[in-house]
Tab-separated table of C-alpha atoms and ligand atoms in Angstrom:
chain	number	residue	atom	x	y	z
V	890	MET	CA	130.754	143.749	-72.998
V	891	ILE	CA	129.007	140.641	-74.176
V	892	ILE	CA	125.724	139.105	-73.262
V	893	GLU	CA	124.778	135.690	-74.520
V	894	ASN	CA	121.213	134.537	-74.094
V	895	VAL	CA	121.082	130.785	-73.772
V	896	SER	CA	118.314	129.231	-71.715
V	897	ARG	CA	115.117	130.442	-70.094
V	898	ILE	CA	114.731	131.408	-66.454
V	899	SER	CA	110.936	131.501	-66.323
V	900	GLU	CA	107.751	133.048	-67.622
V	901	VAL	CA	107.260	136.470	-66.008
V	902	ASP	CA	104.284	136.535	-63.672
V	903	PRO	CA	102.582	139.861	-64.587
V	904	ARG	CA	102.205	140.535	-60.849
V	905	LEU	CA	105.948	141.262	-60.845
V	906	TYR	CA	104.891	144.744	-61.964
V	907	GLY	CA	102.561	145.403	-59.063
V	908	SER	CA	102.493	148.557	-56.969
V	909	PHE	CA	101.153	149.781	-53.657
V	910	VAL	CA	98.634	152.352	-52.384
V	911	GLU	CA	98.638	152.900	-48.637
V	912	HIS	CA	96.280	155.118	-46.672
V	913	MET	CA	99.041	157.546	-45.783
V	914	GLY	CA	100.298	160.951	-46.827
V	915	ARG	CA	98.727	162.088	-50.100
V	916	ALA	CA	98.566	158.635	-51.677
V	917	VAL	CA	94.785	158.297	-51.419
V	918	TYR	CA	93.466	161.751	-50.492
V	919	GLY	CA	94.929	164.272	-52.931
V	920	GLY	CA	96.509	161.405	-54.898
V	921	ILE	CA	94.187	158.897	-56.536
V	922	TYR	CA	91.130	160.604	-54.966
V	923	GLN	CA	90.376	164.307	-55.096
V	924	PRO	CA	86.708	165.111	-55.799
V	925	ASN	CA	87.375	168.833	-56.373
V	926	HIS	CA	90.065	168.284	-59.012
V	927	PRO	CA	89.119	169.315	-62.578
V	928	THR	CA	89.809	165.773	-63.860
V	929	ALA	CA	87.888	163.959	-61.090
V	930	ASN	CA	85.198	161.516	-62.211
V	931	GLU	CA	81.821	161.099	-60.499
V	932	ALA	CA	83.366	158.934	-57.809
V	933	GLY	CA	86.003	161.587	-57.044
V	934	PHE	CA	88.952	159.800	-58.648
V	935	ARG	CA	91.466	161.845	-60.584
V	936	GLN	CA	91.505	160.716	-64.178
V	937	ASP	CA	94.859	162.319	-64.901
V	938	VAL	CA	96.327	159.984	-62.255
V	939	MET	CA	94.418	156.991	-63.635
V	940	LYS	CA	95.832	157.692	-67.089
V	941	LEU	CA	99.398	157.587	-65.767
V	942	VAL	CA	98.720	154.438	-63.721
V	943	LYS	CA	97.447	152.815	-66.917
V	944	GLU	CA	100.632	153.904	-68.697
V	945	LEU	CA	102.559	152.049	-65.996
V	946	ASN	CA	100.437	148.973	-66.776
V	947	VAL	CA	100.270	147.883	-63.154
V	948	PRO	CA	98.350	144.591	-62.839
V	949	LEU	CA	98.104	144.459	-59.038
V	950	VAL	CA	97.996	147.067	-56.248
V	951	ARG	CA	98.657	146.220	-52.609
V	952	TYR	CA	96.146	147.918	-50.281
V	953	PRO	CA	95.466	149.473	-47.689
V	954	GLY	CA	98.954	149.355	-46.048
V	955	GLY	CA	101.750	149.316	-44.976
V	956	ASN	CA	102.193	150.358	-41.382
V	957	PHE	CA	98.711	151.893	-41.566
V	958	LEU	CA	97.247	148.399	-41.904
V	959	SER	CA	98.280	147.317	-38.416
V	960	GLY	CA	95.826	149.710	-36.745
V	961	TYR	CA	93.070	149.642	-39.381
V	962	ASN	CA	89.531	148.316	-39.007
V	963	TRP	CA	88.300	147.483	-42.495
V	964	GLU	CA	84.672	147.891	-41.353
V	965	ASP	CA	85.341	151.644	-40.876
V	966	GLY	CA	85.633	151.944	-44.658
V	967	ILE	CA	82.299	150.402	-45.682
V	968	GLY	CA	78.688	151.633	-45.615
V	969	PRO	CA	77.401	155.196	-46.119
V	970	VAL	CA	80.385	157.546	-46.309
V	971	GLU	CA	78.710	160.186	-44.101
V	972	LYS	CA	78.431	157.653	-41.276
V	973	ARG	CA	82.024	156.487	-41.396
V	974	PRO	CA	84.202	157.371	-38.410
V	975	LYS	CA	87.235	159.631	-38.559
V	976	LYS	CA	90.018	157.786	-36.752
V	977	LEU	CA	93.551	158.343	-35.580
V	978	ASP	CA	96.135	156.564	-37.683
V	979	LEU	CA	98.783	155.778	-35.088
V	980	ALA	CA	101.352	154.534	-37.595
V	981	TRP	CA	101.780	157.864	-39.375
V	982	ARG	CA	100.220	160.051	-36.646
V	983	THR	CA	97.563	161.441	-38.976
V	984	ILE	CA	93.765	161.438	-39.165
V	985	GLU	CA	92.065	158.932	-41.453
V	986	PRO	CA	88.690	160.271	-42.692
V	987	ASN	CA	87.615	156.892	-44.175
V	988	GLU	CA	86.037	158.571	-47.192
V	989	VAL	CA	87.736	155.947	-49.302
V	990	GLY	CA	87.362	152.341	-48.247
V	991	LEU	CA	87.060	148.930	-49.812
V	992	HIS	CA	84.222	149.654	-52.280
V	993	GLU	CA	85.695	152.918	-53.481
V	994	PHE	CA	89.143	151.417	-53.899
V	995	ALA	CA	87.725	148.402	-55.745
V	996	LYS	CA	85.936	150.779	-58.120
V	997	TRP	CA	89.170	152.663	-58.709
V	998	ALA	CA	91.028	149.393	-59.315
V	999	GLU	CA	88.416	148.223	-61.801
V	1000	GLU	CA	88.564	151.475	-63.743
V	1001	THR	CA	92.341	151.443	-63.667
V	1002	GLN	CA	92.375	147.826	-64.879
V	1003	THR	CA	94.285	146.471	-61.962
V	1004	GLU	CA	93.626	143.899	-59.238
V	1005	ILE	CA	93.761	144.330	-55.484
V	1006	ASN	CA	96.404	142.643	-53.361
V	1007	MET	CA	94.481	142.926	-50.086
V	1008	ALA	CA	96.185	142.993	-46.711
V	1009	VAL	CA	94.621	141.919	-43.397
V	1010	ASN	CA	95.499	143.545	-40.084
V	1011	LEU	CA	97.459	141.161	-37.859
V	1012	GLY	CA	98.735	143.974	-35.616
V	1013	THR	CA	95.724	144.969	-33.525
V	1014	ARG	CA	93.409	142.324	-34.986
V	1015	GLY	CA	93.411	138.668	-35.935
V	1016	ILE	CA	91.592	135.620	-37.259
V	1017	ASP	CA	88.041	136.882	-36.877
V	1018	ALA	CA	88.410	140.202	-38.694
V	1019	ALA	CA	90.423	138.521	-41.452
V	1020	ARG	CA	88.013	135.683	-42.141
V	1021	ASN	CA	85.063	138.133	-42.081
V	1022	LEU	CA	86.815	140.285	-44.665
V	1023	VAL	CA	87.334	137.311	-46.988
V	1024	GLU	CA	83.660	136.414	-46.574
V	1025	TYR	CA	82.646	140.026	-47.242
V	1026	CYS	CA	84.785	140.236	-50.377
V	1027	ASN	CA	84.596	136.792	-51.919
V	1028	PHE	CA	81.522	134.873	-50.711
V	1029	GLU	CA	78.659	134.714	-53.218
V	1030	GLY	CA	75.800	135.638	-50.830
V	1031	GLY	CA	73.310	134.434	-48.233
V	1032	THR	CA	75.470	135.141	-45.167
V	1033	TYR	CA	75.734	138.178	-42.908
V	1034	TRP	CA	78.949	139.567	-44.399
V	1035	SER	CA	78.286	138.738	-48.049
V	1036	ASP	CA	74.766	140.195	-47.832
V	1037	LEU	CA	76.149	143.324	-46.181
V	1038	ARG	CA	78.438	143.731	-49.203
V	1039	LYS	CA	75.373	143.563	-51.438
V	1040	GLU	CA	73.529	146.095	-49.280
V	1041	ASN	CA	76.532	148.343	-49.680
V	1042	GLY	CA	76.132	148.238	-53.433
V	1043	GLN	CA	78.341	145.376	-54.610
V	1044	GLU	CA	76.189	142.495	-55.812
V	1045	LYS	CA	78.962	140.299	-57.218
V	1046	PRO	CA	81.899	139.219	-55.034
V	1047	PHE	CA	85.066	141.266	-55.446
V	1048	GLU	CA	86.938	138.008	-56.115
V	1049	ILE	CA	90.186	139.155	-54.523
V	1050	LYS	CA	92.791	136.485	-55.129
V	1051	THR	CA	96.014	137.649	-53.443
V	1052	TRP	CA	96.108	138.468	-49.702
V	1053	CYS	CA	98.869	139.598	-47.333
V	1054	LEU	CA	98.904	138.298	-43.757
V	1055	GLY	CA	99.781	141.542	-41.974
V	1056	ASN	CA	102.620	143.958	-42.622
V	1057	GLU	CA	106.237	144.017	-41.381
V	1058	MET	CA	105.335	142.143	-38.216
V	1059	ASP	CA	109.065	141.755	-37.387
V	1060	GLY	CA	109.495	145.527	-37.014
V	1061	PRO	CA	109.477	147.015	-33.483
V	1062	TRP	CA	107.809	150.132	-35.013
V	1063	GLN	CA	104.815	148.069	-36.101
V	1064	ILE	CA	101.594	148.433	-34.103
V	1065	GLY	CA	101.095	145.004	-32.566
V	1066	HIS	CA	104.688	143.940	-33.380
V	1067	LYS	CA	105.219	140.256	-32.625
V	1068	THR	CA	107.958	137.765	-32.072
V	1069	ALA	CA	108.450	135.268	-34.879
V	1070	ASP	CA	106.708	132.549	-32.876
V	1071	GLU	CA	103.753	134.768	-32.007
V	1072	TYR	CA	103.349	135.909	-35.603
V	1073	GLY	CA	104.010	132.480	-37.103
V	1074	ARG	CA	101.218	130.878	-35.073
V	1075	LEU	CA	98.768	133.739	-35.671
V	1076	ALA	CA	99.484	133.753	-39.411
V	1077	GLU	CA	99.083	129.983	-39.599
V	1078	GLU	CA	95.677	130.024	-37.920
V	1079	THR	CA	94.499	133.127	-39.789
V	1080	ALA	CA	95.554	131.583	-43.095
V	1081	LYS	CA	93.690	128.395	-42.225
V	1082	ALA	CA	90.450	130.261	-41.483
V	1083	MET	CA	90.756	132.507	-44.568
V	1084	LYS	CA	91.255	129.498	-46.828
V	1085	LEU	CA	88.293	127.739	-45.217
V	1086	VAL	CA	86.169	130.649	-46.431
V	1087	ASP	CA	87.723	130.649	-49.913
V	1088	GLU	CA	90.220	127.973	-50.832
V	1089	SER	CA	91.126	129.669	-54.117
V	1090	ILE	CA	92.915	132.607	-52.465
V	1091	GLU	CA	96.705	132.908	-52.271
V	1092	LEU	CA	98.409	134.104	-49.105
V	1093	VAL	CA	101.589	136.047	-48.474
V	1094	LEU	CA	103.394	135.544	-45.164
V	1095	CYS	CA	105.468	138.425	-43.716
V	1096	GLY	CA	109.193	137.993	-44.096
V	1097	SER	CA	111.716	140.575	-42.872
V	1098	SER	CA	111.223	144.315	-43.253
V	1099	HIS	CA	114.666	144.546	-44.799
V	1100	SER	CA	117.706	142.367	-45.318
V	1101	HIS	CA	119.652	143.887	-42.408
V	1102	MET	CA	117.004	143.420	-39.712
V	1103	PRO	CA	118.709	141.874	-36.665
V	1104	THR	CA	116.200	139.001	-36.802
V	1105	PHE	CA	116.655	138.346	-40.540
V	1106	GLY	CA	116.996	134.635	-41.213
V	1107	ASP	CA	115.721	133.448	-37.855
V	1108	TRP	CA	112.453	135.264	-38.515
V	1109	GLU	CA	111.945	133.549	-41.885
V	1110	LEU	CA	112.900	130.120	-40.533
V	1111	THR	CA	110.499	130.392	-37.607
V	1112	VAL	CA	107.465	131.837	-39.369
V	1113	LEU	CA	107.809	129.371	-42.237
V	1114	ASP	CA	108.177	126.517	-39.802
V	1115	HIS	CA	104.762	127.433	-38.405
V	1116	ALA	CA	102.823	128.432	-41.483
V	1117	TYR	CA	104.517	126.657	-44.430
V	1118	GLU	CA	101.612	124.465	-45.488
V	1119	GLN	CA	99.014	127.240	-45.184
V	1120	ILE	CA	100.687	129.963	-47.213
V	1121	ASP	CA	101.889	130.485	-50.781
V	1122	TYR	CA	104.436	133.303	-50.740
V	1123	LEU	CA	106.932	134.845	-48.346
V	1124	SER	CA	107.352	138.623	-48.461
V	1125	LEU	CA	110.498	140.758	-48.734
V	1126	HIS	CA	110.709	144.521	-48.281
V	1127	GLN	CA	113.670	146.737	-49.133
V	1128	TYR	CA	114.286	150.424	-49.754
V	1129	TYR	CA	117.559	151.976	-50.879
V	1130	GLY	CA	119.038	155.457	-50.710
V	1131	ASN	CA	122.212	157.259	-51.731
V	1132	HIS	CA	122.906	158.435	-48.166
V	1133	LYS	CA	126.655	158.377	-48.770
V	1134	ASN	CA	126.375	160.320	-52.011
V	1135	ASP	CA	128.544	157.669	-53.654
V	1136	LEU	CA	127.256	156.823	-57.113
V	1137	LYS	CA	129.267	153.616	-57.593
V	1138	TYR	CA	128.130	152.261	-54.238
V	1139	TYR	CA	124.548	153.360	-54.879
V	1140	LEU	CA	124.255	151.698	-58.282
V	1141	ALA	CA	125.530	148.467	-56.722
V	1142	ARG	CA	122.514	148.252	-54.355
V	1143	SER	CA	120.852	145.869	-56.808
V	1144	LEU	CA	123.525	143.328	-55.846
V	1145	ASP	CA	122.259	143.637	-52.298
V	1146	MET	CA	118.733	142.925	-53.559
V	1147	ASP	CA	120.092	139.922	-55.459
V	1148	GLU	CA	121.768	138.559	-52.316
V	1149	PHE	CA	118.608	139.152	-50.287
V	1150	ILE	CA	116.482	137.182	-52.770
V	1151	ASN	CA	119.017	134.333	-52.939
V	1152	GLY	CA	119.067	134.141	-49.136
V	1153	VAL	CA	115.288	134.054	-48.773
V	1154	VAL	CA	114.934	131.429	-51.522
V	1155	ALA	CA	117.496	129.272	-49.703
V	1156	ILE	CA	115.562	129.596	-46.430
V	1157	CYS	CA	112.230	128.694	-48.084
V	1158	ASP	CA	113.827	125.632	-49.641
V	1159	ALA	CA	115.518	124.626	-46.385
V	1160	ILE	CA	112.135	124.530	-44.641
V	1161	LYS	CA	110.693	122.657	-47.604
V	1162	ALA	CA	113.403	120.008	-47.221
V	1163	LYS	CA	113.004	119.872	-43.448
V	1164	LYS	CA	109.271	119.286	-43.789
V	1165	HIS	CA	109.592	116.888	-46.741
V	1166	SER	CA	107.037	119.149	-48.374
V	1167	LYS	CA	105.987	118.882	-51.999
V	1168	LYS	CA	105.124	122.558	-52.006
V	1169	THR	CA	107.496	125.346	-53.080
V	1170	ILE	CA	107.086	128.744	-51.486
V	1171	ASN	CA	107.691	131.605	-53.915
V	1172	LEU	CA	108.475	135.203	-53.064
V	1173	SER	CA	106.441	138.382	-52.984
V	1174	PHE	CA	108.774	141.408	-52.974
V	1175	ASP	CA	105.809	143.470	-51.922
V	1176	GLU	CA	107.643	146.682	-51.031
V	1177	TRP	CA	110.675	147.858	-52.971
V	1178	ASN	CA	111.899	151.249	-54.087
V	1179	ILE	CA	114.228	154.143	-53.296
V	1180	TRP	CA	113.321	156.081	-50.152
V	1181	TYR	CA	115.541	158.661	-48.508
V	1182	HIS	CA	115.109	162.102	-50.102
V	1183	SER	CA	112.145	163.027	-47.886
V	1184	ASN	CA	113.460	161.738	-44.522
V	1185	GLU	CA	114.464	165.139	-43.146
V	1186	GLN	CA	111.412	166.971	-44.414
V	1187	ASP	CA	109.098	164.366	-42.825
V	1188	GLN	CA	110.468	165.195	-39.365
V	1189	LYS	CA	108.898	168.658	-39.688
V	1190	ILE	CA	105.346	167.508	-40.485
V	1191	LYS	CA	102.879	168.318	-37.705
V	1192	PRO	CA	100.948	165.302	-36.403
V	1193	TRP	CA	97.200	164.687	-36.657
V	1194	GLN	CA	96.488	166.217	-40.032
V	1195	ILE	CA	94.477	164.630	-42.840
V	1196	ALA	CA	96.724	163.651	-45.762
V	1197	PRO	CA	99.891	165.674	-45.016
V	1198	PRO	CA	102.683	165.464	-47.612
V	1199	LEU	CA	104.578	162.477	-46.213
V	1200	LEU	CA	107.414	160.548	-47.900
V	1201	GLU	CA	107.337	162.806	-50.962
V	1202	ASP	CA	110.696	161.858	-52.428
V	1203	VAL	CA	111.503	163.748	-55.607
V	1204	TYR	CA	113.637	161.401	-57.674
V	1205	ASN	CA	116.628	162.247	-59.810
V	1206	PHE	CA	118.437	160.620	-62.712
V	1207	GLU	CA	120.706	158.354	-60.628
V	1208	ASP	CA	117.576	157.012	-58.899
V	1209	ALA	CA	116.152	156.048	-62.293
V	1210	LEU	CA	119.384	154.173	-63.082
V	1211	LEU	CA	119.236	152.245	-59.815
V	1212	LEU	CA	115.541	151.520	-60.306
V	1213	GLY	CA	116.447	150.015	-63.685
V	1214	CYS	CA	119.093	147.796	-62.030
V	1215	LEU	CA	116.549	146.691	-59.411
V	1216	LEU	CA	113.981	145.815	-62.101
V	1217	ILE	CA	116.572	143.744	-63.951
V	1218	THR	CA	117.390	141.970	-60.687
V	1219	LEU	CA	113.726	141.097	-60.117
V	1220	LEU	CA	113.517	139.726	-63.659
V	1221	LYS	CA	116.626	137.604	-63.070
V	1222	HIS	CA	114.673	135.944	-60.263
V	1223	ALA	CA	111.386	135.571	-62.160
V	1224	ASP	CA	111.450	131.842	-61.400
V	1225	ARG	CA	110.894	132.547	-57.679
V	1226	VAL	CA	109.762	136.168	-57.362
V	1227	LYS	CA	106.190	135.995	-58.615
V	1228	ILE	CA	104.830	139.175	-57.058
V	1229	ALA	CA	106.561	142.505	-56.529
V	1230	CYS	CA	105.062	145.869	-55.577
V	1231	LEU	CA	106.835	149.113	-56.328
V	1232	ALA	CA	106.188	151.080	-53.146
V	1233	GLN	CA	104.360	153.184	-53.732
V	1234	LEU	CA	102.251	154.475	-56.650
V	1235	VAL	CA	101.133	158.089	-56.121
V	1236	ASN	CA	102.811	160.925	-54.132
V	1237	VAL	CA	104.266	158.674	-51.400
V	1238	ILE	CA	107.710	157.484	-52.656
V	1239	ALA	CA	106.028	157.238	-56.009
V	1240	PRO	CA	106.542	157.348	-59.770
V	1241	ILE	CA	103.457	159.598	-60.104
V	1242	MET	CA	103.045	162.960	-58.359
V	1243	THR	CA	100.116	165.334	-58.143
V	1244	ASP	CA	99.452	168.839	-57.027
V	1245	GLU	CA	96.090	170.119	-55.951
V	1246	LYS	CA	95.203	172.026	-59.084
V	1247	GLY	CA	97.619	171.021	-61.825
V	1248	GLU	CA	98.112	167.883	-63.894
V	1249	ALA	CA	99.723	164.776	-62.469
V	1250	TRP	CA	103.354	164.358	-63.527
V	1251	LYS	CA	106.014	161.691	-63.996
V	1252	GLN	CA	109.046	161.264	-61.775
V	1253	THR	CA	112.328	160.047	-63.299
V	1254	ILE	CA	111.711	156.504	-62.021
V	1255	PHE	CA	108.433	156.358	-63.953
V	1256	TYR	CA	110.264	155.591	-67.197
V	1257	PRO	CA	112.254	152.425	-66.459
V	1258	PHE	CA	109.283	151.007	-64.566
V	1259	ALA	CA	106.825	151.738	-67.398
V	1260	GLN	CA	109.146	150.271	-70.019
V	1261	VAL	CA	109.825	147.045	-68.151
V	1262	SER	CA	106.186	146.662	-67.113
V	1263	ASN	CA	104.935	147.159	-70.663
V	1264	TYR	CA	107.601	145.265	-72.564
V	1265	GLY	CA	109.130	142.853	-70.052
V	1266	ARG	CA	106.396	140.288	-70.566
V	1267	GLY	CA	107.043	136.726	-71.654
V	1268	GLN	CA	109.968	134.425	-70.890
V	1269	VAL	CA	113.107	135.713	-69.218
V	1270	LEU	CA	116.284	134.464	-70.891
V	1271	ARG	CA	119.194	133.379	-68.718
V	1272	PRO	CA	122.077	135.638	-69.755
V	1273	ILE	CA	125.773	134.906	-69.642
V	1274	ILE	CA	127.287	138.305	-69.096
V	1275	GLU	CA	130.903	139.257	-69.600
V	1276	SER	CA	131.633	142.675	-68.266
V	1277	GLU	CA	134.415	144.582	-66.604
V	1278	THR	CA	133.764	145.164	-62.942
V	1279	TYR	CA	134.519	147.577	-60.117
V	1280	ALA	CA	134.677	147.071	-56.368
V	1281	THR	CA	132.693	148.698	-53.581
V	1282	GLU	CA	133.064	148.299	-49.817
V	1283	ASP	CA	130.583	145.423	-49.859
V	1284	PHE	CA	130.869	143.873	-53.331
V	1285	GLU	CA	134.158	142.889	-54.926
V	1286	GLN	CA	132.825	142.608	-58.427
V	1287	VAL	CA	130.112	144.960	-59.559
V	1288	PRO	CA	129.633	144.575	-63.326
V	1289	TYR	CA	129.500	147.816	-65.303
V	1290	LEU	CA	126.820	146.149	-67.395
V	1291	GLU	CA	123.514	145.066	-65.867
V	1292	SER	CA	121.239	143.415	-68.398
V	1293	ILE	CA	118.424	140.958	-69.023
V	1294	SER	CA	116.352	139.939	-72.035
V	1295	VAL	CA	112.735	138.876	-72.247
V	1296	ILE	CA	111.263	137.021	-75.195
V	1297	ASN	CA	107.606	137.680	-75.867
V	1298	GLU	CA	106.505	134.982	-78.295
V	1299	GLU	CA	102.983	136.391	-78.611
V	1300	ALA	CA	104.315	139.731	-79.775
V	1301	SER	CA	107.243	138.090	-81.661
V	1302	GLU	CA	109.583	140.366	-79.808
V	1303	LEU	CA	112.854	140.093	-77.928
V	1304	VAL	CA	113.376	142.968	-75.504
V	1305	ILE	CA	116.751	143.772	-73.976
V	1306	PHE	CA	117.017	145.970	-70.893
V	1307	ALA	CA	120.437	147.276	-69.930
V	1308	VAL	CA	122.102	149.699	-67.555
V	1309	ASN	CA	125.596	151.032	-68.144
V	1310	ARG	CA	126.820	151.755	-64.605
V	1311	GLY	CA	130.046	153.208	-65.925
V	1312	GLU	CA	131.035	156.724	-66.862
V	1313	GLU	CA	132.488	155.591	-70.218
V	1314	GLU	CA	130.619	154.651	-73.388
V	1315	MET	CA	130.244	150.877	-73.616
V	1316	ASP	CA	130.359	148.582	-76.651
V	1317	PHE	CA	127.645	146.059	-75.961
V	1318	THR	CA	127.537	142.879	-78.048
V	1319	ILE	CA	124.415	140.783	-77.794
V	1320	GLN	CA	124.761	137.245	-79.030
V	1321	THR	CA	121.358	135.584	-79.239
V	1322	ASN	CA	122.104	131.926	-79.755
V	1323	GLY	CA	119.253	130.319	-81.665
V	1324	ILE	CA	117.177	133.501	-81.879
V	1325	ASP	CA	117.366	135.493	-85.082
V	1326	ILE	CA	117.028	139.226	-84.780
V	1327	THR	CA	115.665	140.683	-87.988
V	1328	GLY	CA	115.121	144.276	-86.971
V	1329	ILE	CA	114.996	146.850	-84.195
V	1330	THR	CA	111.609	148.390	-83.454
V	1331	GLU	CA	112.837	150.721	-80.772
V	1332	PHE	CA	116.081	151.617	-79.028
V	1333	SER	CA	115.206	153.939	-76.187
V	1334	GLU	CA	117.775	155.397	-73.799
V	1335	LEU	CA	117.604	157.472	-70.669
V	1336	SER	CA	120.974	159.189	-70.535
V	1337	GLY	CA	122.947	162.367	-70.765
V	1338	PHE	CA	121.535	164.071	-67.651
V	1339	ASP	CA	123.308	165.323	-64.594
V	1340	ILE	CA	122.982	162.482	-62.081
V	1341	LYS	CA	121.174	164.794	-59.650
V	1342	GLN	CA	118.747	166.130	-62.285
V	1343	GLU	CA	115.158	165.788	-61.029
V	1344	ASN	CA	111.825	166.005	-62.743
V	1345	THR	CA	109.449	168.476	-61.171
V	1346	GLN	CA	105.973	169.525	-62.131
V	1347	GLY	CA	107.178	172.340	-64.361
V	1348	ASN	CA	110.244	170.531	-65.723
V	1349	GLN	CA	110.003	167.041	-67.144
V	1350	SER	CA	113.401	166.992	-68.804
V	1351	VAL	CA	114.487	163.515	-67.612
V	1352	SER	CA	112.700	161.332	-70.162
V	1353	PRO	CA	113.858	158.730	-72.688
V	1354	LYS	CA	114.963	159.488	-76.219
V	1355	GLN	CA	115.542	157.270	-79.237
V	1356	SER	CA	118.987	156.107	-80.297
V	1357	ASN	CA	120.221	154.557	-83.521
V	1358	ALA	CA	123.652	153.567	-82.208
V	1359	TYR	CA	123.396	149.906	-83.195
V	1360	GLU	CA	124.458	147.467	-85.908
V	1361	LEU	CA	122.718	144.197	-86.623
V	1362	ASN	CA	124.591	141.142	-87.962
V	1363	GLY	CA	122.339	138.066	-87.852
V	1364	GLN	CA	122.411	136.675	-84.330
V	1365	GLN	CA	124.722	139.427	-83.182
V	1366	LEU	CA	123.630	142.903	-82.247
V	1367	LEU	CA	126.223	145.583	-81.559
V	1368	VAL	CA	125.029	148.490	-79.486
V	1369	LYS	CA	126.685	151.563	-78.039
V	1370	LEU	CA	125.518	152.253	-74.508
V	1371	THR	CA	126.090	155.852	-73.503
V	1372	PRO	CA	127.766	156.475	-70.123
V	1373	LEU	CA	125.421	156.091	-67.131
V	1374	SER	CA	122.392	155.025	-69.104
V	1375	TRP	CA	119.183	153.023	-68.872
V	1376	ASN	CA	118.326	151.318	-72.167
V	1377	MET	CA	115.530	149.321	-73.729
V	1378	ILE	CA	116.046	147.664	-77.110
V	1379	ARG	CA	113.035	146.009	-78.734
V	1380	CYS	CA	113.948	143.541	-81.462
V	1381	THR	CA	111.843	141.570	-83.912
Y	2184	AHR	O1	105.925	152.295	-47.856
Y	2184	AHR	C1	106.130	153.035	-46.697
Y	2184	AHR	C2	106.241	152.164	-45.464
Y	2184	AHR	O2	107.410	151.389	-45.541
Y	2184	AHR	C3	105.163	151.130	-45.255
Y	2184	AHR	O3	104.057	151.650	-44.610
Y	2184	AHR	C4	105.840	150.106	-44.398
Y	2184	AHR	O4	105.333	148.830	-44.604
Y	2184	AHR	C5	107.306	150.237	-44.760
Y	2184	AHR	O5	108.112	150.347	-43.646
């Protein structure tokens, strides 16, 4: 296996390592927020969770949904907590107590050193509620909404830069689901009004809820045709699962993500050409992850509870390998994918789990995400990869080696991420044309576990270990990749 790093794809936008907190399940209540937990701070936020979020180094968190968004009134989450209404959340058939709203979440985000990627409800609501929210969050003062923010304890504007125009509006399950024309027009006019309030904001238009939606393609073409000049990013969502229990097929799902991104880029550029526009629309992959372990269990949850345990996938080792492949795929597209949100962050299809009394703990997928988020910063190098391949029912050539390198000039570091999809040890030769490698600071591998091995609160056995299976010869690095492994090699 050879990888040759020749030219640069792009600088990584740090927002590529974003995540997502939705008001659903135990993401907020019992997740980031639990006033009676021994580690809770004065505001009720769990500091054990905050510590792990900081370890993930997440620069941006999408909020407050998700499907929840499409029935949410943001005004229910401001003002004195004791006066806030309890409401039905029709998306997840639960009760939303509104103890946490905009101010509380902004406080949490500040303490966790992350920014908010705010979403406006275009399901049951529209232009008016959206432009009021921008005014409430970002306008200096002297108007009804900005002064109300001050009254509610926030003198300075929240300065929220990135905004999503609704959520999965193509999905028939969505509250206020729309046709592409209906959504395209509403998004265009909402975007216009929001940018009139604050022209510095960036807006994300809803693309398809997944690559196999029956309206995929037509949806993107139509909504972009309407809103192209008003928006900055088009969204993609995609979740994977090993429903077939077929490891080879499962680990090839990152090729599906790759195809999806290529397709959406082509559509954005087709509309650009059609409109003779000077503007390029980039992508926001604002929901991506593995989601399938909890499907059956979720059918048994009784409706109308506060914070029931929804979508609590417990991840195993093969999930961590796929997550690594998906991260590498996002990096390969760093020239066009500027924002991505691992969905989600805590308890709900999440890298971090909590229980009511104990310490928060790390799922298997925590590790590849944390490593790429912390060390995949800088310029992505365009690799030429030679690798043997295998075939699946939908891809003729799945390379055994998945890899990408990122050069961080500030830290004088070249970082190589690699997955060995195969069940044999792999000799991996890295040829870095024009870049001298003088030493290895760290060679970390996640390998040697049963593919179904999970981490649970009491057993955190799936975690990386150090390897010294390498040889360095000038611009050539020879590495042994253990069978079925996720690897990070940091070179000076
Ligand atoms: O992340 C869970 C759900 O997945 C979100 O609420 C929705 O947007 C998507 O279908």
